[in-house]
PDB file of C-alpha atoms and ligand atoms in Angstrom:
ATOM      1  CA  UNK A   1      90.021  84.715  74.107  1.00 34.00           C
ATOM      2  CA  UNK A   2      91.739  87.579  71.439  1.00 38.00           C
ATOM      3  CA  UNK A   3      90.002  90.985  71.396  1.00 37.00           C
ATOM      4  CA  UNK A   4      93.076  92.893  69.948  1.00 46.00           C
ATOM      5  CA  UNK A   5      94.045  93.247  66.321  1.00 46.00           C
ATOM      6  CA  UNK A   6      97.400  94.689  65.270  1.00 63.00           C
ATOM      7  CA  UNK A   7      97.286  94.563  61.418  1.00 69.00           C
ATOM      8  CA  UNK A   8      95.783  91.152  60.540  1.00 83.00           C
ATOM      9  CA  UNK A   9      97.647  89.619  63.665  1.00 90.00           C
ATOM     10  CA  UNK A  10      95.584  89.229  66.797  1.00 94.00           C
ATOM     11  CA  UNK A  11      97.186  89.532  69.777  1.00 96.00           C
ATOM     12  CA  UNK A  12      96.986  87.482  73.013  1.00 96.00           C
ATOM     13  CA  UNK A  13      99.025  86.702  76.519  1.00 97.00           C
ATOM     14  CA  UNK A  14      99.053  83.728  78.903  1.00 97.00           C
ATOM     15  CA  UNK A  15     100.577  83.639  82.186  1.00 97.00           C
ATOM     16  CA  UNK A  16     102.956  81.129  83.727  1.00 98.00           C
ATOM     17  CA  UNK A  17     103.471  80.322  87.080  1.00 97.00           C
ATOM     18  CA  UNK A  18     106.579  81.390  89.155  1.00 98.00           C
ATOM     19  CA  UNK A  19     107.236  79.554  92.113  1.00 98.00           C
ATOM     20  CA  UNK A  20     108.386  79.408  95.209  1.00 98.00           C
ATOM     21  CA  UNK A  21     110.612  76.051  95.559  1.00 98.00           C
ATOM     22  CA  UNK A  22     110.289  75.988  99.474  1.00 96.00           C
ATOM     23  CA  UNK A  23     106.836  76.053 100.059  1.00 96.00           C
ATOM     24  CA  UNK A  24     105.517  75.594  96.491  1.00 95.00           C
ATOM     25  CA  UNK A  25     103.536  78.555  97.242  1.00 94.00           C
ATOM     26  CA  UNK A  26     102.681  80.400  93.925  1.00 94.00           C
ATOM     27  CA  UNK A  27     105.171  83.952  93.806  1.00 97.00           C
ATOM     28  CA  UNK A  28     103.951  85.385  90.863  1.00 97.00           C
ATOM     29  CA  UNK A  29     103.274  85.316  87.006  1.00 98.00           C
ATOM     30  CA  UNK A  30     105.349  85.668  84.058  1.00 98.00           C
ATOM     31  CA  UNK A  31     103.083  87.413  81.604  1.00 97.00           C
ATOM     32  CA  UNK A  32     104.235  85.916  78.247  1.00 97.00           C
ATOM     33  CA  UNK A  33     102.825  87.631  74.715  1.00 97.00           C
ATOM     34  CA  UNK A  34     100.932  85.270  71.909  1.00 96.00           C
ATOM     35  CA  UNK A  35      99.938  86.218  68.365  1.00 96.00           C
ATOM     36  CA  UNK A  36      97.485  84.429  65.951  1.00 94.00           C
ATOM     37  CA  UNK A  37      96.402  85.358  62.197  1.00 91.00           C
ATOM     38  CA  UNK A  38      93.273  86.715  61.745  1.00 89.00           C
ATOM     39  CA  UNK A  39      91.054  83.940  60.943  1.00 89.00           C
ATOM     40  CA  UNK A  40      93.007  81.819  63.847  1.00 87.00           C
ATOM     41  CA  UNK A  41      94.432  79.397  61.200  1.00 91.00           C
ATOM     42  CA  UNK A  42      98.028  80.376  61.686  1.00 93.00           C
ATOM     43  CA  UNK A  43      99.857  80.924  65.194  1.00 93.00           C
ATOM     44  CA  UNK A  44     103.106  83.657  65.451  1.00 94.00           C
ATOM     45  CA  UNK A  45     105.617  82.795  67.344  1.00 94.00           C
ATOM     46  CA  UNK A  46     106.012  85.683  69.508  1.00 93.00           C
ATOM     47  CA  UNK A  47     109.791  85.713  68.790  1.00 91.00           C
ATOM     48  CA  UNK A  48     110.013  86.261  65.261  1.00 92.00           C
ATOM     49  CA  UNK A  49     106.393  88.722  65.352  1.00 92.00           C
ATOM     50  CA  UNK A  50     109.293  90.609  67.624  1.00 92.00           C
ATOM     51  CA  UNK A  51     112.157  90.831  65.066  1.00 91.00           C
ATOM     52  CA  UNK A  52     109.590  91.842  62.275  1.00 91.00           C
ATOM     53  CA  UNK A  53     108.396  94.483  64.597  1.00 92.00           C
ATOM     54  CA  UNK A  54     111.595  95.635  65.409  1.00 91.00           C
ATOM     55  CA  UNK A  55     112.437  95.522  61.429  1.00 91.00           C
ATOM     56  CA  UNK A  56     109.431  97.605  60.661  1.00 90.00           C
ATOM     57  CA  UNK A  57     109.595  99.761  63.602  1.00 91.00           C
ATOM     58  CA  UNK A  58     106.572  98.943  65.282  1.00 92.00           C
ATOM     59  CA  UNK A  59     108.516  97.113  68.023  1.00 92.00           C
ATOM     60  CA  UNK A  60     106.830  99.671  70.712  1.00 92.00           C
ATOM     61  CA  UNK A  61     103.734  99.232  69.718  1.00 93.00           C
ATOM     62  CA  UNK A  62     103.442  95.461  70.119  1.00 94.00           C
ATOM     63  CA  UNK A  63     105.096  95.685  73.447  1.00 93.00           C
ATOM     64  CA  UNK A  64     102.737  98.099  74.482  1.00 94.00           C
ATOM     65  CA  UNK A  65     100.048  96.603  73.027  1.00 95.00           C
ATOM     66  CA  UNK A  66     100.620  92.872  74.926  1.00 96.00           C
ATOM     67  CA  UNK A  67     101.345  94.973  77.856  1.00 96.00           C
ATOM     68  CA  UNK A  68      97.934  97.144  78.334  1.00 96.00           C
ATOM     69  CA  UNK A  69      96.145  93.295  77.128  1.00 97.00           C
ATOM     70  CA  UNK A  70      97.755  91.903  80.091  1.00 97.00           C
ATOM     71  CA  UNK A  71      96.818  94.681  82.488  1.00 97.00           C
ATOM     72  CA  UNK A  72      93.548  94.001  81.781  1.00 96.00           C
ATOM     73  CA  UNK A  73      93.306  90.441  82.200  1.00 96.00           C
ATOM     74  CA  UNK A  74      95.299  90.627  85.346  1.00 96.00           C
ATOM     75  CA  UNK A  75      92.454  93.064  86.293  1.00 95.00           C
ATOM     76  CA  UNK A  76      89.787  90.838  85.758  1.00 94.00           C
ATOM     77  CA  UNK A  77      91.074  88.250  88.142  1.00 92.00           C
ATOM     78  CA  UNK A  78      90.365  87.715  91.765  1.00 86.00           C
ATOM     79  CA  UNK A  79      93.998  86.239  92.169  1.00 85.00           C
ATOM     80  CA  UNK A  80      96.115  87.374  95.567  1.00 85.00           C
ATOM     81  CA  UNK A  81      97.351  90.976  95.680  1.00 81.00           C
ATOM     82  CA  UNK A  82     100.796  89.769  97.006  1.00 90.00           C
ATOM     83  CA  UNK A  83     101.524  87.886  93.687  1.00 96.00           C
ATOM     84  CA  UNK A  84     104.430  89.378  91.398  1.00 97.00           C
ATOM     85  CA  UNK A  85     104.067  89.695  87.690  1.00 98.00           C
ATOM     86  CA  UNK A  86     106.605  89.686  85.570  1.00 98.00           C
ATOM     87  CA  UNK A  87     106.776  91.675  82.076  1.00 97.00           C
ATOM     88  CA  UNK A  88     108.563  91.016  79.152  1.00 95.00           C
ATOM     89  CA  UNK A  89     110.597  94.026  77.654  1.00 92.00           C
ATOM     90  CA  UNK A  90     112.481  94.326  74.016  1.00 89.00           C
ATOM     91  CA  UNK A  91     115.095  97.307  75.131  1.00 88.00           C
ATOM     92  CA  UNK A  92     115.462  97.943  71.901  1.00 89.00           C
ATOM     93  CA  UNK A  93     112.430  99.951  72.634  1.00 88.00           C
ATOM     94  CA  UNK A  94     114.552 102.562  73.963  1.00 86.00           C
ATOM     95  CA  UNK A  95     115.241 103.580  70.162  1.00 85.00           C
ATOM     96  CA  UNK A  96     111.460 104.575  69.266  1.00 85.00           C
ATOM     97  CA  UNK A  97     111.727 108.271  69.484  1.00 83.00           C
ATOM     98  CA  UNK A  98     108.017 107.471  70.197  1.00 84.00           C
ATOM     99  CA  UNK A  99     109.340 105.924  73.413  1.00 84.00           C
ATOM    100  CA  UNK A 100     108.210 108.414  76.472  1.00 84.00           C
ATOM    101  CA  UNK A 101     107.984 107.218  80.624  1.00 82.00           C
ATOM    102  CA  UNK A 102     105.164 105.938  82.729  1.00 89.00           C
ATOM    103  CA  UNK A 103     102.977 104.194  80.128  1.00 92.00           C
ATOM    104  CA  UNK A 104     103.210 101.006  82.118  1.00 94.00           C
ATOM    105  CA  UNK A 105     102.370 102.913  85.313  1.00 95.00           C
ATOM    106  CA  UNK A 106      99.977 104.789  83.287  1.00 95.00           C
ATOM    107  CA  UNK A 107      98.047 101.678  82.237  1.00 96.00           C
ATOM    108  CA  UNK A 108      97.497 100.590  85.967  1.00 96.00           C
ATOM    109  CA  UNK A 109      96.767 103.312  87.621  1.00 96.00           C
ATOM    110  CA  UNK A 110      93.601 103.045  84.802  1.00 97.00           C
ATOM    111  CA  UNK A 111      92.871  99.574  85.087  1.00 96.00           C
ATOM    112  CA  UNK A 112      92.502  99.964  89.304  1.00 95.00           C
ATOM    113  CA  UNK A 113      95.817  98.047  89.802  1.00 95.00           C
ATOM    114  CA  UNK A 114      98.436 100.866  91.791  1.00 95.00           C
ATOM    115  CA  UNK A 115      99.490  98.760  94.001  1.00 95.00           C
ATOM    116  CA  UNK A 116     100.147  95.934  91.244  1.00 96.00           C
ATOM    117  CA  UNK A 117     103.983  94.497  92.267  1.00 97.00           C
ATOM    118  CA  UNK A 118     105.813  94.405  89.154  1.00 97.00           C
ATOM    119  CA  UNK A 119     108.967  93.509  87.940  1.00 97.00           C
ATOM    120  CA  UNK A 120     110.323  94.177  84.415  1.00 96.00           C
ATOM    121  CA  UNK A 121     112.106  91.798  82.467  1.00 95.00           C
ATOM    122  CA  UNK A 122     115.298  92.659  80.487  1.00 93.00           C
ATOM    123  CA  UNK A 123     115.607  90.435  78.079  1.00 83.00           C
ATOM    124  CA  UNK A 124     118.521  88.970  75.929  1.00 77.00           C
ATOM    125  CA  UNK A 125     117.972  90.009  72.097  1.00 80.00           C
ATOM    126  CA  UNK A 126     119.384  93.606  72.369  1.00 81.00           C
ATOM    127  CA  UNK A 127     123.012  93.740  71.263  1.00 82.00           C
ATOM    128  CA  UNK A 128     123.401  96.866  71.731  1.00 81.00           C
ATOM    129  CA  UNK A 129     122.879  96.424  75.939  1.00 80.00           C
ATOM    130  CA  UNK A 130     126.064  98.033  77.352  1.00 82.00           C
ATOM    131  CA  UNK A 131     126.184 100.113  80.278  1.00 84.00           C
ATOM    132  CA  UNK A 132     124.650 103.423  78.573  1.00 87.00           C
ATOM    133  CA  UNK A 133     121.909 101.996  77.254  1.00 86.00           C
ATOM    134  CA  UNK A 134     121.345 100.360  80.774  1.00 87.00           C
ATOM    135  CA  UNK A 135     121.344 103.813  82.183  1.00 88.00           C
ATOM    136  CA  UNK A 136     118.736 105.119  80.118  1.00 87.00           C
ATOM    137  CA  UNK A 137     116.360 102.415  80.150  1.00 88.00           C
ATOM    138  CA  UNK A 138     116.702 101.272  84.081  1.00 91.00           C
ATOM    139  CA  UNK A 139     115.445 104.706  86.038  1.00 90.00           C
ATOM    140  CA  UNK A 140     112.597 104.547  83.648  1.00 89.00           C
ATOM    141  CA  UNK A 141     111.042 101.569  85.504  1.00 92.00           C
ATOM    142  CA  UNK A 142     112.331 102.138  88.732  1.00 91.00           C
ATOM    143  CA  UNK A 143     110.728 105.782  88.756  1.00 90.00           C
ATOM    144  CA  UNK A 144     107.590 103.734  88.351  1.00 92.00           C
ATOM    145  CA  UNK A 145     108.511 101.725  91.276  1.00 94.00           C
ATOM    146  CA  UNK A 146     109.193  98.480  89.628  1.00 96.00           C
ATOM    147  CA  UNK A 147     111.682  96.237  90.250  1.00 97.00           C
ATOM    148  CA  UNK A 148     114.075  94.863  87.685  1.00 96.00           C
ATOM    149  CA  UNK A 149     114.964  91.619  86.598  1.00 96.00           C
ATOM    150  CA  UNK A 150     117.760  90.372  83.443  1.00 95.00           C
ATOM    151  CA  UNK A 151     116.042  87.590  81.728  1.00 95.00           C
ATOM    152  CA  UNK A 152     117.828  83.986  79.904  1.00 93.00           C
ATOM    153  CA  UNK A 153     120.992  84.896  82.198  1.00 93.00           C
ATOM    154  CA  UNK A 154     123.319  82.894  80.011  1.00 88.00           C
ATOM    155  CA  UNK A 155     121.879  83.265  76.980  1.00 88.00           C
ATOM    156  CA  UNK A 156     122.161  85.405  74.339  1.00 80.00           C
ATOM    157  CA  UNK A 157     122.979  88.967  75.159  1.00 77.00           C
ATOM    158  CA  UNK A 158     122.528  88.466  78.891  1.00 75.00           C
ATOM    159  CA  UNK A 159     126.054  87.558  79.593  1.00 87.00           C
ATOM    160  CA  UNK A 160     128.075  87.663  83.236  1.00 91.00           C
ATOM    161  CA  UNK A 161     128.965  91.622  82.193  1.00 89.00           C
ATOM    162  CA  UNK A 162     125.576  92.170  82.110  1.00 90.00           C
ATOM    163  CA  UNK A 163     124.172  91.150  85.569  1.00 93.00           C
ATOM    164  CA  UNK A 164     127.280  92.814  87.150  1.00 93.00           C
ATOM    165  CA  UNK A 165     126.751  95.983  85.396  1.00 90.00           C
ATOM    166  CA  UNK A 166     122.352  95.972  85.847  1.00 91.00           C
ATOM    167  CA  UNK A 167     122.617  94.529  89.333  1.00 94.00           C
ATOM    168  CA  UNK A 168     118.917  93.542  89.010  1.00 95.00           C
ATOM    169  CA  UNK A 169     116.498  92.583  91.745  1.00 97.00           C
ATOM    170  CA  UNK A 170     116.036  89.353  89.835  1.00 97.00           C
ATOM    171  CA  UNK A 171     118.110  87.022  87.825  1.00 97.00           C
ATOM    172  CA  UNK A 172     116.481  84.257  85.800  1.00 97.00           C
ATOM    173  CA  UNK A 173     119.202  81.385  84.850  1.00 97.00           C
ATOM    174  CA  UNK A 174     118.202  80.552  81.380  1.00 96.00           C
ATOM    175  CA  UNK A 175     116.794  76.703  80.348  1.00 97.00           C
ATOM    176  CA  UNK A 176     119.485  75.686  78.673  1.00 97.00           C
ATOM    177  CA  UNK A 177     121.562  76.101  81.603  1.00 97.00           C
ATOM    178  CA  UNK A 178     118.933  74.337  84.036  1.00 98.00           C
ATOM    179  CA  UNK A 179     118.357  71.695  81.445  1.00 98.00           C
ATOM    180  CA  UNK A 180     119.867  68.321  82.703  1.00 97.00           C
ATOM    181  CA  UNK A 181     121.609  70.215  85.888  1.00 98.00           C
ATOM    182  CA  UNK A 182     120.427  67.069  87.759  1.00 98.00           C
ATOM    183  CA  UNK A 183     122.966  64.584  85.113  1.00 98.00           C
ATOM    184  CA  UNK A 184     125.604  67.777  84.590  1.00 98.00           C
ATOM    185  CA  UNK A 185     128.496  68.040  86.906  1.00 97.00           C
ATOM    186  CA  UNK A 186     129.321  71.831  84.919  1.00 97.00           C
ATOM    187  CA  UNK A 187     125.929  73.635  84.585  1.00 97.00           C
ATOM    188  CA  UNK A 188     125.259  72.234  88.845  1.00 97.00           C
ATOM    189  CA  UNK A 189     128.743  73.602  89.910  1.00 97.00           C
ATOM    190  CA  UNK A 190     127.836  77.008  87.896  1.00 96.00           C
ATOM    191  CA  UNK A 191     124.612  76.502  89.611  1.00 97.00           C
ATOM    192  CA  UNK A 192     126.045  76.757  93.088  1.00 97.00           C
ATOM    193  CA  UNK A 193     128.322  79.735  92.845  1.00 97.00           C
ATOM    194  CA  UNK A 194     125.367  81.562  91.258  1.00 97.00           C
ATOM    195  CA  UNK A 195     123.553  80.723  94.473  1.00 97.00           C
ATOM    196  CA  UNK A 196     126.053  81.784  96.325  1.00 97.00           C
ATOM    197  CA  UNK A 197     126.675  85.191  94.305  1.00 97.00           C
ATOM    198  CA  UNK A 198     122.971  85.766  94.604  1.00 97.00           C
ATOM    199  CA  UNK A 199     122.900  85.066  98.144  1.00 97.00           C
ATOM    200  CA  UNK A 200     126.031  87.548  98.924  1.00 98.00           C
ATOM    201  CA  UNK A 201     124.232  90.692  96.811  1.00 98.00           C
ATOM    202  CA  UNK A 202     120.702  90.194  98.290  1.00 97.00           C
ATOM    203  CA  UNK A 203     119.471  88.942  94.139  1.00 97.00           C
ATOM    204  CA  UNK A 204     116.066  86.767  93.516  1.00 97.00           C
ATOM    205  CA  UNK A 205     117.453  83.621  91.474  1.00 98.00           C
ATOM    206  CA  UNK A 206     114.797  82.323  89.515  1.00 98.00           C
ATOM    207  CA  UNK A 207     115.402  78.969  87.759  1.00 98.00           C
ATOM    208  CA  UNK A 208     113.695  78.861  84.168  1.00 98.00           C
ATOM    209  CA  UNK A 209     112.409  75.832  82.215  1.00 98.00           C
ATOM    210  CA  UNK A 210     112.496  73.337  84.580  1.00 98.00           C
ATOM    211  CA  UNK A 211     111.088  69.829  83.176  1.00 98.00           C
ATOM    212  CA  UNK A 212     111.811  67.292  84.892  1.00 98.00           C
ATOM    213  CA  UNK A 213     111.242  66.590  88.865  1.00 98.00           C
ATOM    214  CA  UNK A 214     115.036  65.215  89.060  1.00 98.00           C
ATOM    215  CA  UNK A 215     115.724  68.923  87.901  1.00 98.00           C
ATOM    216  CA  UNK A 216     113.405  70.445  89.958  1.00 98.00           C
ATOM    217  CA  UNK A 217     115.179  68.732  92.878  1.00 98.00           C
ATOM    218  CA  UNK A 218     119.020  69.251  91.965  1.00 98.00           C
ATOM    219  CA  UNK A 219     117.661  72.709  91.965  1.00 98.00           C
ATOM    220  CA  UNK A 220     115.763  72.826  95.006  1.00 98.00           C
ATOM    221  CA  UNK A 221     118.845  70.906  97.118  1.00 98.00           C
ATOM    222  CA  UNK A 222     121.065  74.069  96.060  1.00 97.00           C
ATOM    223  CA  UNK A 223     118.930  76.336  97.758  1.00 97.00           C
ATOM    224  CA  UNK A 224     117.685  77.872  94.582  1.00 98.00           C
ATOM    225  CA  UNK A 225     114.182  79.849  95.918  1.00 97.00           C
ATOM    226  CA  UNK A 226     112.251  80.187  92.905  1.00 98.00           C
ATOM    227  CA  UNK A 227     111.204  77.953  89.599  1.00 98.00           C
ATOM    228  CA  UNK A 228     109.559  78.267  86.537  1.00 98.00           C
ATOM    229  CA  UNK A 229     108.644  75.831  83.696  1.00 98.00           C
ATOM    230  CA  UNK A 230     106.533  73.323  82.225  1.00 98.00           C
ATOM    231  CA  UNK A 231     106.759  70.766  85.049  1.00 98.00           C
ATOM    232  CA  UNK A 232     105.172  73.470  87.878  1.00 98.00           C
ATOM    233  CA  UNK A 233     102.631  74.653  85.312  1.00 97.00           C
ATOM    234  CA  UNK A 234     102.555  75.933  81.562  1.00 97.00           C
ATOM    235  CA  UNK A 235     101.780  79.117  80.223  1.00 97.00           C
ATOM    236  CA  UNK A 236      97.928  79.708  79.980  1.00 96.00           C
ATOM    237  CA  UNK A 237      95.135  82.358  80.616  1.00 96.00           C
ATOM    238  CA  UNK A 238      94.321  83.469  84.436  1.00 92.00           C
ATOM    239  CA  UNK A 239      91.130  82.461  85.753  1.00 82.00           C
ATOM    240  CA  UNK A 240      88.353  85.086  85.383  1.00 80.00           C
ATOM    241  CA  UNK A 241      86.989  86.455  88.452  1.00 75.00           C
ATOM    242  CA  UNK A 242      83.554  84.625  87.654  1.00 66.00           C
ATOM    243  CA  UNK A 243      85.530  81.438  87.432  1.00 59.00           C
ATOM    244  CA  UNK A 244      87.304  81.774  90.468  1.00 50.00           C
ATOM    245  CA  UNK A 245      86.096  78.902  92.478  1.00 48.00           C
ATOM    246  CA  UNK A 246      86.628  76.578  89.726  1.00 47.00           C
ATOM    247  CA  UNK A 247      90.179  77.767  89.801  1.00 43.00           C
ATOM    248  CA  UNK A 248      90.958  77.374  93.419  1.00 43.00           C
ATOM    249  CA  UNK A 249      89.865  74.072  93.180  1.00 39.00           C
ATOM    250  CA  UNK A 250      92.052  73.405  89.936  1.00 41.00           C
ATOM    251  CA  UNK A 251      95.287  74.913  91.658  1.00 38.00           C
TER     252      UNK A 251
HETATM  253  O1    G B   1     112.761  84.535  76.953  1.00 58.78           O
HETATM  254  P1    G B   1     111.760  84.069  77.960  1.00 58.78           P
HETATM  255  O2    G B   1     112.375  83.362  79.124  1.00 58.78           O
HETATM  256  O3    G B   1     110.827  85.170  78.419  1.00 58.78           O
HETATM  257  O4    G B   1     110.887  82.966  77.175  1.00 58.78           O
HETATM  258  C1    G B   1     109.861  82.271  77.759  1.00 58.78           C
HETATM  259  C2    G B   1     109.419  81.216  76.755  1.00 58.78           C
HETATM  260  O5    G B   1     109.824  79.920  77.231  1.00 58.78           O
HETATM  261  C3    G B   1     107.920  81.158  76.593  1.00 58.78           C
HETATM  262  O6    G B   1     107.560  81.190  75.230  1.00 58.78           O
HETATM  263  C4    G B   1     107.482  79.853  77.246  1.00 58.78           C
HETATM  264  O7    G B   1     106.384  79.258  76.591  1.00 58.78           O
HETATM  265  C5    G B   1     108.734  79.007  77.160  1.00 58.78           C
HETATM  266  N1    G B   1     108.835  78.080  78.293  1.00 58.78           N
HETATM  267  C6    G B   1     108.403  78.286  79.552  1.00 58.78           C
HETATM  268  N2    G B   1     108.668  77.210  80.345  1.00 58.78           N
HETATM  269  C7    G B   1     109.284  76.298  79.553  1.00 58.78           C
HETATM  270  C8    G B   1     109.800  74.986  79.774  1.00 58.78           C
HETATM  271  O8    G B   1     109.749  74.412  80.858  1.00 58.78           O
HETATM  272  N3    G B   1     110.394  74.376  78.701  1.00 58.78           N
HETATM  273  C9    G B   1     110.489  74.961  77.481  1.00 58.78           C
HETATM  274  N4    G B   1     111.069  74.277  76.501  1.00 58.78           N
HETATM  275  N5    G B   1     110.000  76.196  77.233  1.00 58.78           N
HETATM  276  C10   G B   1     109.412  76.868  78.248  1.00 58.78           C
HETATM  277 MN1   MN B   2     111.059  86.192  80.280  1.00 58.78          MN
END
């Protein structure tokens, strides 16, 4: 299922579940970019097709690109309108003097999908994310009435400084932090005053990469709401609205 080409790499995105730990009602999607050679023999990882991108300043355009590819798969599904789905961003996108406002809300007004609920992810490989930047990237998506999430909180480049200085909607606790929190007496006591800190600002805390069920449920007794991660479903293509009852049944 590819139908776009960006040089000789052809582009794809699956979706992975987000969760809702109380009811383990589905809350939304994280849409999540792929990349295969042309003739399918070799798969990118998405991470380094980013740093080349960003090296040959095409960054934009592959964002952009996995972006309007997901817009249209999400609008050929049938799935609930009340779902959220989350986007990936590279804010080092902010540096393409291509870079203008509204192409996201551009794309969905196009594809049918206004009322879409979105939330943009700001992810962790931007060194350069201080409080300026912040301010020139952040009213960009909120003008276009998304919400706002900082991805891999603890990891890389999405440090304490940054969640206090973004104050986003969402926080998602990186994996290696939610790795083993069940068996880890430091990562469960961070755990708990992040709940609590999330609780006392009004912040979405969504745990990422859970594996195990003994995770799951070291998370889920500390009152965090929402999961993500192999063990409540992998990444993989939505159902097309043709296929829908097939799906329902499959959920
Ligand atoms: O940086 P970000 O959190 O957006 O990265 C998501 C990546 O993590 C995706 O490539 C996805 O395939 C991967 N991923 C999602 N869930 C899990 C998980 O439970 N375990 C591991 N190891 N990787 C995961
Ligand atoms: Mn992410």
């Amino acid at each position: 299922m590819t139908d776009l080409l960006l040089g000789d790499v052809v582009l794809d995105v699956v979706f992975q579940p987000i969760v809702d730990l109380e009811t383990f009602g589905p809350f939304g999607y994280e849409v999540l970019g792929r990349a295969t050679s042309a003739d399918g023999a070799h798969v990118h990882r998405p991470d380094h097709l980013l740093e080349q991108a960003h090296a040959q300043g095409t960054l934009l355009r592959l964002d952009r690109a996995w972006r309007a590819l997901a817009i249209s798969r999400i609008a050929a599904t049938a799935l609930s309108p009340h779902l959220h789905w989350f986007f990936n961003v590279d804010t080092r996108c902010i540096d393409d003097p291509e870079l203008t406002s509204g192409f996201t809300r551009a794309a969905l007004e196009a594809a049918g999908l206004g009322d879409l609920r979105v939330v943009i992810e700001l992810g962790e490989r931007d060194p350069l994310l201080d409080r300026a930047r912040l301010a020139r990237l952040v009213p960009r998506y909120a003008q276009q009435g998304f919400s706002i999430a900082l991805d891999d909180l603890g990891a890389g480049h999405a440090s304490l400084n940054r969640l206090v200085e973004l104050r986003p909607d969402v926080a998602k606790l990186d994996m290696a932090l939610v790795r083993g929190i069940d068996r880890d007496a430091y990562r469960l006591a961070l755990l708990k005053s992040l709940v609590r800190f999330a609780d006392e600002v009004g912040m979405c805390l969504v745990a990422e990469g859970i594996e195990t069920p003994s995770e799951l449920e070291a998370l889920r007794r500390q009152g965090v709401r929402f999961g993500q991660g192999f063990l409540l479903g992998r990444p993989r293509a939505l159902p097309r609205m043709s296929e829908r009852p097939q799906a329902i049944a499959a959920a």
